[in-house]
Coordinates of C-alpha atoms and ligand atoms in Angstrom, one line a residue:
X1 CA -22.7 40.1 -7.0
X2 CA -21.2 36.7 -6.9
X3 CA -21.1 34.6 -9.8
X4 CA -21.4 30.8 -8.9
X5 CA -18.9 28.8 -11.2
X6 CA -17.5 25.8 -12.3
X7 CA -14.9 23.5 -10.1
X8 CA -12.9 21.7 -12.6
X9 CA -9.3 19.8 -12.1
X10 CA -9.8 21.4 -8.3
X11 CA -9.9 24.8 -9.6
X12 CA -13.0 27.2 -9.5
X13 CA -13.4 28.4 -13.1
X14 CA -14.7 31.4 -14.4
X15 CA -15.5 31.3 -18.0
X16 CA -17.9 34.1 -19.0
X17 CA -20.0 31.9 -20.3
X18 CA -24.2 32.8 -19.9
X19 CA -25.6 33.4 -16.6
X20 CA -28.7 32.8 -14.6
X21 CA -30.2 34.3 -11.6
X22 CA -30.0 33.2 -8.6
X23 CA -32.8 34.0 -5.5
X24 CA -33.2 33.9 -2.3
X25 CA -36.2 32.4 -2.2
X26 CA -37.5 33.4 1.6
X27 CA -37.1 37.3 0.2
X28 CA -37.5 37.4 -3.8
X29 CA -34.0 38.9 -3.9
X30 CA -31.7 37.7 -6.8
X31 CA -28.4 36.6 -4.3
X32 CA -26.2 36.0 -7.4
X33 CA -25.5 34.2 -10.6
X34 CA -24.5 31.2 -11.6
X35 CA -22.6 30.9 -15.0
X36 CA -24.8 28.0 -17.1
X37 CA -21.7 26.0 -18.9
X38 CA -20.8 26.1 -22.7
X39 CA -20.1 22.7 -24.1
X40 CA -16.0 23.3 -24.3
X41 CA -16.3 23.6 -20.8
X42 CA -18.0 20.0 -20.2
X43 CA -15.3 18.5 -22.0
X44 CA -13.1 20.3 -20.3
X45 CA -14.1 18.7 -16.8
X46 CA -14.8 14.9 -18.4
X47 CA -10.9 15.7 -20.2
X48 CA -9.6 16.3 -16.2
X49 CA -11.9 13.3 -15.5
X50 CA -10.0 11.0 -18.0
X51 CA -6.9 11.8 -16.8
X52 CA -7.0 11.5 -12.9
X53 CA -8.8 8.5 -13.3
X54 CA -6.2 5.6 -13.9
X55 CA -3.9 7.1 -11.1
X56 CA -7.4 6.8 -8.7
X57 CA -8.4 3.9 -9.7
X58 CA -5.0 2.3 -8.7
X59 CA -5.1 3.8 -5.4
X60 CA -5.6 1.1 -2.7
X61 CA -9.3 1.3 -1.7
X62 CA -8.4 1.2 2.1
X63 CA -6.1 4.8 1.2
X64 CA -9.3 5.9 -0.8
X65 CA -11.2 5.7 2.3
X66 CA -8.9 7.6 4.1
X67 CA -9.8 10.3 2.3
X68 CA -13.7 9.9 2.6
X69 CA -13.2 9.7 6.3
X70 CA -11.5 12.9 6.4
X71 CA -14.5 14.1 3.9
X72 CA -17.2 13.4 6.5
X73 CA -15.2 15.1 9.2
X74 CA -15.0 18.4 7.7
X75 CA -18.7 17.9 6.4
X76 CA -19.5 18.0 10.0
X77 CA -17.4 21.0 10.8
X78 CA -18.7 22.9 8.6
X79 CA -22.4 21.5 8.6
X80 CA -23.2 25.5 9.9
X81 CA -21.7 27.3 6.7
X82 CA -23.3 24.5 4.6
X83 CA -26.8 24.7 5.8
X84 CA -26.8 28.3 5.7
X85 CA -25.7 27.6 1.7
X86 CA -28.7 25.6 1.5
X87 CA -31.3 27.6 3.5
X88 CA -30.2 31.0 1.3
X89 CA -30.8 29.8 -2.1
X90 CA -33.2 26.6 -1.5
X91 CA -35.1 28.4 1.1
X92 CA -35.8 25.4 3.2
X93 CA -35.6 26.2 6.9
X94 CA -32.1 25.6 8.4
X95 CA -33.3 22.4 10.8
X96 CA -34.9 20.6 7.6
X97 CA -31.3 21.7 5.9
X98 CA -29.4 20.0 8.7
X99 CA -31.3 16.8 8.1
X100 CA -30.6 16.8 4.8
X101 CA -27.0 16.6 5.4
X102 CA -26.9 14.7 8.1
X103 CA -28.3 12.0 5.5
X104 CA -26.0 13.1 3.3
X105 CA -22.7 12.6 5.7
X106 CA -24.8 8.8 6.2
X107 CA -23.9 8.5 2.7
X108 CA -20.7 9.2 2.9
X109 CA -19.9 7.1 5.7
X110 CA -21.2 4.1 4.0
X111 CA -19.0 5.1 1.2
X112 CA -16.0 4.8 3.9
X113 CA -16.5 1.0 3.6
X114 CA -16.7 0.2 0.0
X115 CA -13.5 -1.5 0.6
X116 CA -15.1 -4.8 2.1
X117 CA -18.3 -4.6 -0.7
X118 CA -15.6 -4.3 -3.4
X119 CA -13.9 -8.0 -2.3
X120 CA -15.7 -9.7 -4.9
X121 CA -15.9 -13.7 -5.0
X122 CA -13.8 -16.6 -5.1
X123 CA -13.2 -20.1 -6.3
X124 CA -10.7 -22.4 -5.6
X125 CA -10.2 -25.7 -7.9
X126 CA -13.2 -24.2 -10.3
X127 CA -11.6 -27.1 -12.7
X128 CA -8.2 -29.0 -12.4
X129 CA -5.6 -26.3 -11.0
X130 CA -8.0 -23.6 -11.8
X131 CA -9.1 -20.8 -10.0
X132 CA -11.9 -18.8 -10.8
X133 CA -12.5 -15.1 -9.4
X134 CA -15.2 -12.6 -9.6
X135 CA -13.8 -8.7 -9.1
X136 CA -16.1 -5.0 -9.3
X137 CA -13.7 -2.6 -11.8
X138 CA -14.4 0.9 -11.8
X139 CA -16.2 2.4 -15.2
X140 CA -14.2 5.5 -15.8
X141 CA -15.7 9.0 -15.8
X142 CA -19.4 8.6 -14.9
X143 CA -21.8 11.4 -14.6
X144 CA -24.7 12.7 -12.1
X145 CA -27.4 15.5 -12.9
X146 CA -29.4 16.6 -9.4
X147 CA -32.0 18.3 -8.5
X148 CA -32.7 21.5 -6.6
X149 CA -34.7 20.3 -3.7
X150 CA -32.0 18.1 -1.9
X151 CA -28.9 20.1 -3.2
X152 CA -26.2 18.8 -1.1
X153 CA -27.7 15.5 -0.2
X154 CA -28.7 13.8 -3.6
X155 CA -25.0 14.4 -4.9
X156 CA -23.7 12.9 -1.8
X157 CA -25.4 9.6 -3.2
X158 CA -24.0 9.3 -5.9
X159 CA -20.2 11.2 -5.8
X160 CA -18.8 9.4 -3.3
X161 CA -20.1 6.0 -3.6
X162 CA -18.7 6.5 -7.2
X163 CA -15.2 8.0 -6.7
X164 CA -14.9 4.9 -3.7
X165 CA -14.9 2.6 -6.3
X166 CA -12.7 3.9 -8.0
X167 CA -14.3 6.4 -11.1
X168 CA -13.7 10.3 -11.7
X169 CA -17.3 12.3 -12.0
X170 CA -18.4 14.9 -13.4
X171 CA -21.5 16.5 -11.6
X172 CA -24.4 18.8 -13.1
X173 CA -26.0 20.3 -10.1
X174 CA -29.1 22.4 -10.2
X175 CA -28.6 25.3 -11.3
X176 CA -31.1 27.4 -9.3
X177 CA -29.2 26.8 -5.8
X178 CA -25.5 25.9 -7.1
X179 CA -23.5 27.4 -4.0
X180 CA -23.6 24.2 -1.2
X181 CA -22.2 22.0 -3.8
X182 CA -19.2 24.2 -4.9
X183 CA -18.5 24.6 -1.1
X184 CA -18.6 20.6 -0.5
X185 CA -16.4 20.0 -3.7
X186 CA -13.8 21.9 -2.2
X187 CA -14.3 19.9 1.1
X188 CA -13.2 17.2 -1.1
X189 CA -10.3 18.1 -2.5
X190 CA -8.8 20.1 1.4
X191 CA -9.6 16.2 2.5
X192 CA -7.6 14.4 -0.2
X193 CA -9.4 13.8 -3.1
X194 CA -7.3 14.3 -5.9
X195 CA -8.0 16.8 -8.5
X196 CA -9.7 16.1 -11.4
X197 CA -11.3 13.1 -9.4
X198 CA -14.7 14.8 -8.5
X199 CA -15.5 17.6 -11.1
X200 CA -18.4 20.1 -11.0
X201 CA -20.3 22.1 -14.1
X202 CA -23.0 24.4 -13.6
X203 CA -25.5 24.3 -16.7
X204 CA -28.4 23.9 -18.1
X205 CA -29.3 21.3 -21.5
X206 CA -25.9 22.3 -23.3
X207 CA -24.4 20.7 -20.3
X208 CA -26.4 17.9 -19.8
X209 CA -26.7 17.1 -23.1
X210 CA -22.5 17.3 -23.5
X211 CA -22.2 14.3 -21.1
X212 CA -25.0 12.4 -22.5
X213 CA -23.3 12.4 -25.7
X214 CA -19.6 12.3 -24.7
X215 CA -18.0 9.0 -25.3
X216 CA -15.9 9.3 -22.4
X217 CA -18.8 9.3 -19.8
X218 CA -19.7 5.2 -19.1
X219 CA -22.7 5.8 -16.6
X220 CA -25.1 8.8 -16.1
X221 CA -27.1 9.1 -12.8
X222 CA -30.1 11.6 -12.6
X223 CA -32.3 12.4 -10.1
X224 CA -35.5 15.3 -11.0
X225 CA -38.5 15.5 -12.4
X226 CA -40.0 12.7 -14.5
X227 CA -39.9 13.8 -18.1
X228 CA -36.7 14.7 -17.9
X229 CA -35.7 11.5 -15.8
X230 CA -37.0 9.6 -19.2
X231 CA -35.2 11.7 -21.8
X232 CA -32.2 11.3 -20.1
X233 CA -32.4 7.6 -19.8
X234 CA -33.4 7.0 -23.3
X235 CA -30.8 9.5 -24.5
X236 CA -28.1 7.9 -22.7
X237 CA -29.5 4.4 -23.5
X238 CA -28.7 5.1 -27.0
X239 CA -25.6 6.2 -26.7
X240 CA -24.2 3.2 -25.3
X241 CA -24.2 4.4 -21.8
X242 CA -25.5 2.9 -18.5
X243 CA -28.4 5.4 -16.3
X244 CA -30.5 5.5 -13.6
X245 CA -33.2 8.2 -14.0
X246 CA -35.2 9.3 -10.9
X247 CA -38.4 10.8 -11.0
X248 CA -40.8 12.6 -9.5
X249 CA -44.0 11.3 -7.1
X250 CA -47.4 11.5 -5.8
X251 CA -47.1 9.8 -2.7
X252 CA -50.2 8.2 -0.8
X253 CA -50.5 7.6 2.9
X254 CA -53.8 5.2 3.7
X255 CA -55.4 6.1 6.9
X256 CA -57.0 3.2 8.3
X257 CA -60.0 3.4 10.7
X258 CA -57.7 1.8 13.3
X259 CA -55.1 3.9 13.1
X260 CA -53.9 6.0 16.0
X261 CA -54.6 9.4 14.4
X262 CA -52.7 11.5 16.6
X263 CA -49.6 10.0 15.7
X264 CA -51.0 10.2 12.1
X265 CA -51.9 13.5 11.4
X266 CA -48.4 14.4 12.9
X267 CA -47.3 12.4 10.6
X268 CA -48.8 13.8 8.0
X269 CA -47.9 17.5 8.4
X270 CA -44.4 16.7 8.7
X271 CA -44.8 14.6 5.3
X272 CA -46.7 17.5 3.3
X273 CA -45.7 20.4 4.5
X274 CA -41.6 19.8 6.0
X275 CA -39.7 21.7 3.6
X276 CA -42.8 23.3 2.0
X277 CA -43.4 20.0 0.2
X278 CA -40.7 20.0 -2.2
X279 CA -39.6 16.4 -1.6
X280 CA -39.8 13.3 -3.8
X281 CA -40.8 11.1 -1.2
X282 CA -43.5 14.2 0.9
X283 CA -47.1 12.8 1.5
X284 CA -49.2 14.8 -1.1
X285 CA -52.5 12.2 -0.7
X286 CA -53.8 11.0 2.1
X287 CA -56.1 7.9 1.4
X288 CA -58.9 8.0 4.4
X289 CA -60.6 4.9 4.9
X290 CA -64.4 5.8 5.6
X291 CA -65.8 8.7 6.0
X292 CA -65.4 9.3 10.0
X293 CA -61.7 9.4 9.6
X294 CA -61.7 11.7 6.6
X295 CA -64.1 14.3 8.8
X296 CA -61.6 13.4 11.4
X297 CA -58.5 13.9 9.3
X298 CA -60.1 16.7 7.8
X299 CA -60.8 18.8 11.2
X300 CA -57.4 17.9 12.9
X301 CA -55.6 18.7 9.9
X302 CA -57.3 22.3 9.5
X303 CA -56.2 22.8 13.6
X304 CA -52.7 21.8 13.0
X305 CA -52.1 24.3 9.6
X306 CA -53.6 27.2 11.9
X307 CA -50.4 27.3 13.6
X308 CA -48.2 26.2 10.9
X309 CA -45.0 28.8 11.4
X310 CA -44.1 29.4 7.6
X311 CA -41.4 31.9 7.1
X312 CA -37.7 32.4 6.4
X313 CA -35.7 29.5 6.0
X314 CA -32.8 31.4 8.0
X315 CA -35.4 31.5 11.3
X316 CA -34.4 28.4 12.8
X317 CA -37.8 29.0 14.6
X318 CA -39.7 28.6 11.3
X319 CA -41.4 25.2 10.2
X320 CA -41.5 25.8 6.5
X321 CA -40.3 28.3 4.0
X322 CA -41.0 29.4 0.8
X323 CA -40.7 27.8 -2.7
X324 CA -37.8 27.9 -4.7
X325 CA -38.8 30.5 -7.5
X326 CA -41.6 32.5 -8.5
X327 CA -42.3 30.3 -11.0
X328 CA -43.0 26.9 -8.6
X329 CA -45.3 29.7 -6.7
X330 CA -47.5 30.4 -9.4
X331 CA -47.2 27.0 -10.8
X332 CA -48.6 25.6 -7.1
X333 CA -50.9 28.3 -7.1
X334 CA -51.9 27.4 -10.7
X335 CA -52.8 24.0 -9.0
X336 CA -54.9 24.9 -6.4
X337 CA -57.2 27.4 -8.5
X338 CA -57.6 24.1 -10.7
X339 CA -58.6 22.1 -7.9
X340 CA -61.5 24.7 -7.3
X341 CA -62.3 24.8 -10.7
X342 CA -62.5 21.1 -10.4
X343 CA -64.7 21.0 -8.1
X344 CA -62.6 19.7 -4.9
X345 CA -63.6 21.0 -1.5
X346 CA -60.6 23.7 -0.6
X347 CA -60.4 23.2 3.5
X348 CA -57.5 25.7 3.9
X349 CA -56.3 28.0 1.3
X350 CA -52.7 29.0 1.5
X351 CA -52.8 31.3 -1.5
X352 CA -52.9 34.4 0.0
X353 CA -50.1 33.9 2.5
X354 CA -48.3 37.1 3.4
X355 CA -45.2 36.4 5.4
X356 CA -44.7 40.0 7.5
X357 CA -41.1 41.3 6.8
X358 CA -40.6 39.1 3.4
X359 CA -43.6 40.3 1.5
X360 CA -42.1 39.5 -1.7
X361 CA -40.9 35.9 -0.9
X362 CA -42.0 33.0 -2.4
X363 CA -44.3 32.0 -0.1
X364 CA -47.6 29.6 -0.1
X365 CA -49.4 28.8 2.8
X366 CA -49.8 25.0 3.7
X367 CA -53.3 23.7 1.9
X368 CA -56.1 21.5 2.5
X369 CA -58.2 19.4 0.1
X370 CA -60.7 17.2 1.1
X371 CA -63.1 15.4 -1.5
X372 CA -60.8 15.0 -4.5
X373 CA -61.1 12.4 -7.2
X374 CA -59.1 10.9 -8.9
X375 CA -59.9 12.6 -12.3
X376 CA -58.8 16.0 -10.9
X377 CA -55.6 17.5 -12.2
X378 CA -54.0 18.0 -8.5
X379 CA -54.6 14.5 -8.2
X380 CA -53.2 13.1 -10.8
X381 CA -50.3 15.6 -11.5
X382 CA -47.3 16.3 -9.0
X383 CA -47.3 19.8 -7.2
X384 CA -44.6 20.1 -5.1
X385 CA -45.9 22.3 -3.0
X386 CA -47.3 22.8 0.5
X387 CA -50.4 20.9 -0.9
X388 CA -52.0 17.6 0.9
X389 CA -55.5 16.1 -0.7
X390 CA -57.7 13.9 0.7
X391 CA -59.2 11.4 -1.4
X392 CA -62.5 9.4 0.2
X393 CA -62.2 5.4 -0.2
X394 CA -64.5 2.9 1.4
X395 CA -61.4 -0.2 1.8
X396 CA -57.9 -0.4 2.0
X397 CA -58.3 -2.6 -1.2
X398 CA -59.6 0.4 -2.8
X399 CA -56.8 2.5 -1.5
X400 CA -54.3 0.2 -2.9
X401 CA -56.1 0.0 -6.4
X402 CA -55.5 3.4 -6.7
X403 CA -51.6 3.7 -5.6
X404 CA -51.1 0.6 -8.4
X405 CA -53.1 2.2 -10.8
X406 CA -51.5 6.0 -10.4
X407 CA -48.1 6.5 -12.5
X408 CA -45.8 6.8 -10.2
X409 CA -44.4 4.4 -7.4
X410 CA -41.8 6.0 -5.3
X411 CA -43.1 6.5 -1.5
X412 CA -46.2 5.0 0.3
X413 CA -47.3 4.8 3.9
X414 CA -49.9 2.9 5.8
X415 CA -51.3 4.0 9.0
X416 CA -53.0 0.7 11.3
X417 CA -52.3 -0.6 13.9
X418 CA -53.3 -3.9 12.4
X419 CA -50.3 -6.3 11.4
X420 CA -52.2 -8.6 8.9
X421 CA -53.4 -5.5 7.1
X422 CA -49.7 -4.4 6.9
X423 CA -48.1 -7.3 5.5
X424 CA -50.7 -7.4 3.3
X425 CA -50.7 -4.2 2.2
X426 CA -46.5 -4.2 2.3
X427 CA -46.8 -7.4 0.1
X428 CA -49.6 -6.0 -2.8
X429 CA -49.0 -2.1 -3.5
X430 CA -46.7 -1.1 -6.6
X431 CA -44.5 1.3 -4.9
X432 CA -40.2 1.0 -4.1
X433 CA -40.3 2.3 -0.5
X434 CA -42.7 1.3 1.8
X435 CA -43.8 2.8 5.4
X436 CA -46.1 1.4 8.2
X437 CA -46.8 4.5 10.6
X438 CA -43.6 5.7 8.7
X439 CA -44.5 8.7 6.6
X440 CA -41.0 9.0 4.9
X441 CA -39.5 6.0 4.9
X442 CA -36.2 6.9 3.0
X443 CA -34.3 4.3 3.0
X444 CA -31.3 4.5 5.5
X445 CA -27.9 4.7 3.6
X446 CA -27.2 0.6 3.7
X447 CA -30.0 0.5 1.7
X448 CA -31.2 1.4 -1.4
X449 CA -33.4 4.4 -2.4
X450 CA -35.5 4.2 -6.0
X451 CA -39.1 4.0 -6.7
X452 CA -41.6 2.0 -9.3
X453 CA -43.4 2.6 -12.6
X454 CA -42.6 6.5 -13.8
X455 CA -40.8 7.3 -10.6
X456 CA -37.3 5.3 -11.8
X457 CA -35.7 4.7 -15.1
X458 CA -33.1 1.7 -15.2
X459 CA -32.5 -1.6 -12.8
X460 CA -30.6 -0.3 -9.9
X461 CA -31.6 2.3 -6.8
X462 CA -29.0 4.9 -5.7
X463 CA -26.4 4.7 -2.7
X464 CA -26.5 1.8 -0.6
X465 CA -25.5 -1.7 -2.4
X466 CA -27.2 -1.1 -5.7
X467 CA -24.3 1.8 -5.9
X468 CA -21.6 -0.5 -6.0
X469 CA -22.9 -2.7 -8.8
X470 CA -23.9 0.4 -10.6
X471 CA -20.7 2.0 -10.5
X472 CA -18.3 -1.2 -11.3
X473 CA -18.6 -3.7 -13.8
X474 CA -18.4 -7.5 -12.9
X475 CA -14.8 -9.1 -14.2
X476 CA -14.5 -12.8 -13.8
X477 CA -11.0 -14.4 -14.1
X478 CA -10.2 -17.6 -14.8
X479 CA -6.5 -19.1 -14.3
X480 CA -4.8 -22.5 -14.6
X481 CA -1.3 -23.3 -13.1
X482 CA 0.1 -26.4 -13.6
X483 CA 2.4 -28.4 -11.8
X484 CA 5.5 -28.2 -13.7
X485 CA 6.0 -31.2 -16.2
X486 CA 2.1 -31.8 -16.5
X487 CA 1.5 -31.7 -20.6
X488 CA -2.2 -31.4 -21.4
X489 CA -3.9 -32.9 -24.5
X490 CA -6.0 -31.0 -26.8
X491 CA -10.1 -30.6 -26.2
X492 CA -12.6 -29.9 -28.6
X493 CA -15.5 -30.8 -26.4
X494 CA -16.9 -27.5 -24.7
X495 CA -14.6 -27.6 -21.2
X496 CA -16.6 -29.6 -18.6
Ligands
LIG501 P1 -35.7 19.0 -13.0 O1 -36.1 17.7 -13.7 O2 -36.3 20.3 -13.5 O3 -34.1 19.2 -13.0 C1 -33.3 18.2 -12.6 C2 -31.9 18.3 -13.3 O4 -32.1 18.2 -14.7 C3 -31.3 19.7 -13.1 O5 -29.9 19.5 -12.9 C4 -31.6 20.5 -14.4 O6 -30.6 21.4 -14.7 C5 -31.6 19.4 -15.4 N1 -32.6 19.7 -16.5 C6 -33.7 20.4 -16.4 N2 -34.3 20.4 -17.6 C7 -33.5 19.8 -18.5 C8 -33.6 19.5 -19.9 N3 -34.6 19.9 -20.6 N4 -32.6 18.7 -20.5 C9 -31.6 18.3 -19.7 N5 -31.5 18.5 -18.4 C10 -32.4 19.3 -17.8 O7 -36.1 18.7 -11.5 P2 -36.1 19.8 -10.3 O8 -37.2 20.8 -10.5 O9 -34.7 20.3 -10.1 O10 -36.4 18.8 -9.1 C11 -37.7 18.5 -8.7 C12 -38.1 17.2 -9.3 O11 -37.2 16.2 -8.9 C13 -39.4 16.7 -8.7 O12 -40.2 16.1 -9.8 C14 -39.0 15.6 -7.7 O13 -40.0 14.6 -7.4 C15 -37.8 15.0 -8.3 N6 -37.0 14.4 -7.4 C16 -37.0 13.0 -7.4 C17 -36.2 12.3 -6.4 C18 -36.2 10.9 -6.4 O14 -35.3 10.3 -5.8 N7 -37.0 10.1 -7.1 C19 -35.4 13.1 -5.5 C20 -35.5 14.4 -5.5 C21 -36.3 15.1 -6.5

């Protein structure tokens, strides 16, 4: 059995440390282990960290992009053996797993031209034979803790970004599909990077907890669930440390009376059920406005999930797989019996979904609510699962109190084809990232991706711009040179 480890000063480490299981999801087989790392082993990779970084962070940023460059090319090399990483221990059908890094190698390409965002500001004359000058420093050793559901494309926000500006990083991945990001690490160093600049630990709390208390990490970047997302902000708050801390979602598309609902409820089922909804930013409430488009919504819907093709991840021909462990399962599961019991009106019922051939997968079939309210449990709580609910409002006002007044504000979309209601609707609801007729609209990597309220902890969104001023910290410089010979007198006034 393979035992996934750690990638530390460019090595792969072993250290006997505890193990986990690891599954593959689309047949409830265990396909390895992945070794959860003590806290000496932490310190070990912030320790490499610490000491590639001053070489690194002399390097000329235009030969630092040399090396992304050659990054991305062998990203899309070996974008087959990647996805196949992905799909066997994440389950998520090999097409959705080739998006996921094609997003990923976006990332990375905008990390190429940190050079010119790294230029900084300057003033000439700022005061007699003065010059003045803004410049972006790198940190030092920063951190990032990811999720499971994107596992090669959420670290390829925040690594390279980082290391382009000149830091060393330590990664936590998740630990329940650990085996893309090894493989990608390596990527790294073949292309250039040196080692020790880009390290990786497998791990669980100890781990986490090891680089929210080390002094040597300056920044922390998270991305999973919400409760977590706030203990690791406040924990690395208090110690002195700068964090981002994204969270989870309940995301709300508004279907408007005018919308064209074709287009729509394609949408929609791309939204929900794409990689069995296990995405931050999936469509898990659709919002219809009066009560001919829910029936509408409602009876296309329930056409479209009859030939839903759920299976393996590694059948290309597939449209969604399983979910990631046994546990999610019966947790989604849990969520739809409590949706009954709350007295929601189950359209389609994906509970008893048996896939022929992977009997003991983790499968759910995609599932239908219509009539929920806003009391319920799988209304207010986030499933990530193959779960959409449709929730009956009379306005788009009424649609909008409800996104502003629900806890999280990462991803919204509104379906029209009215333009006023659109800006108005783009203008008033509480939510980062904002679709019209887009049901996923993830920022593109020159942007910035974060939510509102309980779906991001901290100022600044990851990749894009909001990466660079997260991973440096402003300098400004200010220097006099006189001509030779000219004597200046002595000022106590505050220099004007
Ligand atoms: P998770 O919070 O369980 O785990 C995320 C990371 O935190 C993992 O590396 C895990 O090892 C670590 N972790 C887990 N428990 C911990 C603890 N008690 N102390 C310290 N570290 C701990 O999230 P997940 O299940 O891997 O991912 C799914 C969640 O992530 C969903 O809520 C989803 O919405 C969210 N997510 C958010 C975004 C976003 O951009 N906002 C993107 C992807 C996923």
């Amino acid at each position: 059995m393979t035992t996934v480890g750690h990638f530390i000063g460019g090595e792969d480490i072993l250290t006997g440390a505890r193990t986990q299981a690891v599954f593959n999801p689309s047949t409830g087989e265990q396909c390895g282990e992945v070794e959860l790392a003590a806290a000496k082993t932490v310190e070990e990779a912030i320790a490499n960290g610490k000491a590639a970084y001053p070489k690194w962070r002399d390097t000329p940023p235009a030969k630092r992009a040399q090396v992304m460059f050659r990054f991305k090319m062998l990203l899309e090399e070996k974008a087959d053996e990647i996805c196949e990483l992905i799909s066997r221990e994440h389950g998520k059908v090999l097409h959705d797993a080739r998006g996921e890094l094609q997003r990923g190698i976006e990332n990375v390409e905008y990390a190429c031209g940190i050079p010119e965002l790294l230029k900084g500001e300057h003033s000439k004359n700022a005061g007699p034979a003065i010059d003045s000058w803004s410049e972006f420093q790198p940190l030092g050793v920063v951190a990032g803790i990811t999720p499971f559901n994107f596992p090669a494309m959420v670290p390829l926000w925040m690594w390279p970004s980082a290391v382009m500006c000149g830091n060393a990083f330590v990664l936590k991945p998740s630990e329940r599909d650990p085996s893309s990001v090894l493989y990608i690490a390596k990527l790294a160093i073949e292309a250039g990077l040196p080692a020790g600049i880009l390290n990786v630990v497998n791990g669980d709390k100890e781990a986490v907890d090891t680089l929210l208390h080390s002094p040597d990490v300056q920044a922390v970047s998270f991305v999973g669930s919400t409760p977590i997302a706030e203990y690791i902000y406040t924990t690395a708050n208090a110690n002195g440390k700068r964090c981002q801390a994204l969270g989870g979602a309940k995301n709300h598309a508004i279907v408007m009376p005018d919308a064209d609902l074709d287009n729509a409820v394609n949408a929609l089922m791309g939204a929900a059920y794409g990689s069995c909804g296990e995405r931050c930013m999936a469509i898990s409430v659709a919002v219809a406005v009066g009560d001919e488009v829910a029936d509408e919504l409602s009876k296309r819907l329930t056409e479209k999930l009859k030939t839903l093709k759920v299976g393996s991840g590694l059948d290309n021909s597939n449209e969604m797989g399983p979910l990631i462990t046994a546990a999610a399962r019966d947790k989604v599961v849990g969520y739809i019996n409590s949706g009954v019991e709350q007295g929601a009106e189950l359209v389609v019922d994906g509970r008893d979904l048996v896939v022929p051939g992977f009997e003991n997968g983790y499968f759910v079939g995609g599932t239908l609510f219509d009539k929920v309210t806003p009391e319920m449990t799988i209304y207010q709580e986030e499933i990530f699962g193959p779960v959409l609910v449709i929730v009956r409002v009379k306005t788009m006002q009424e649609g909008i109190d409800l996104i502003n007044a629900h806890e999280y504000g990462n991803g919204t979309c509104l379906f029209t084809r009215d333009g006023e209601a659109a800006r108005y609707f783009t203008d008033n609801v509480l939510v980062g990232m904002v679709g019209v007729n887009v049901p996923l609209p993830v920022p593109v990597s020159y942007h910035s991706f974060g939510g509102w309220k309980r779906s991001l902890f901290g100022d600044l969104h990851a990749y894009g711009p909001d990466s660079i001023r997260f991973y440096t910290k402003r300098k400004t410089i200010t220097q006099r040179w006189p001509a030779s010979g000219v004597r200046e007198g002595v000022a106590y006034s505050f220099p004007s």
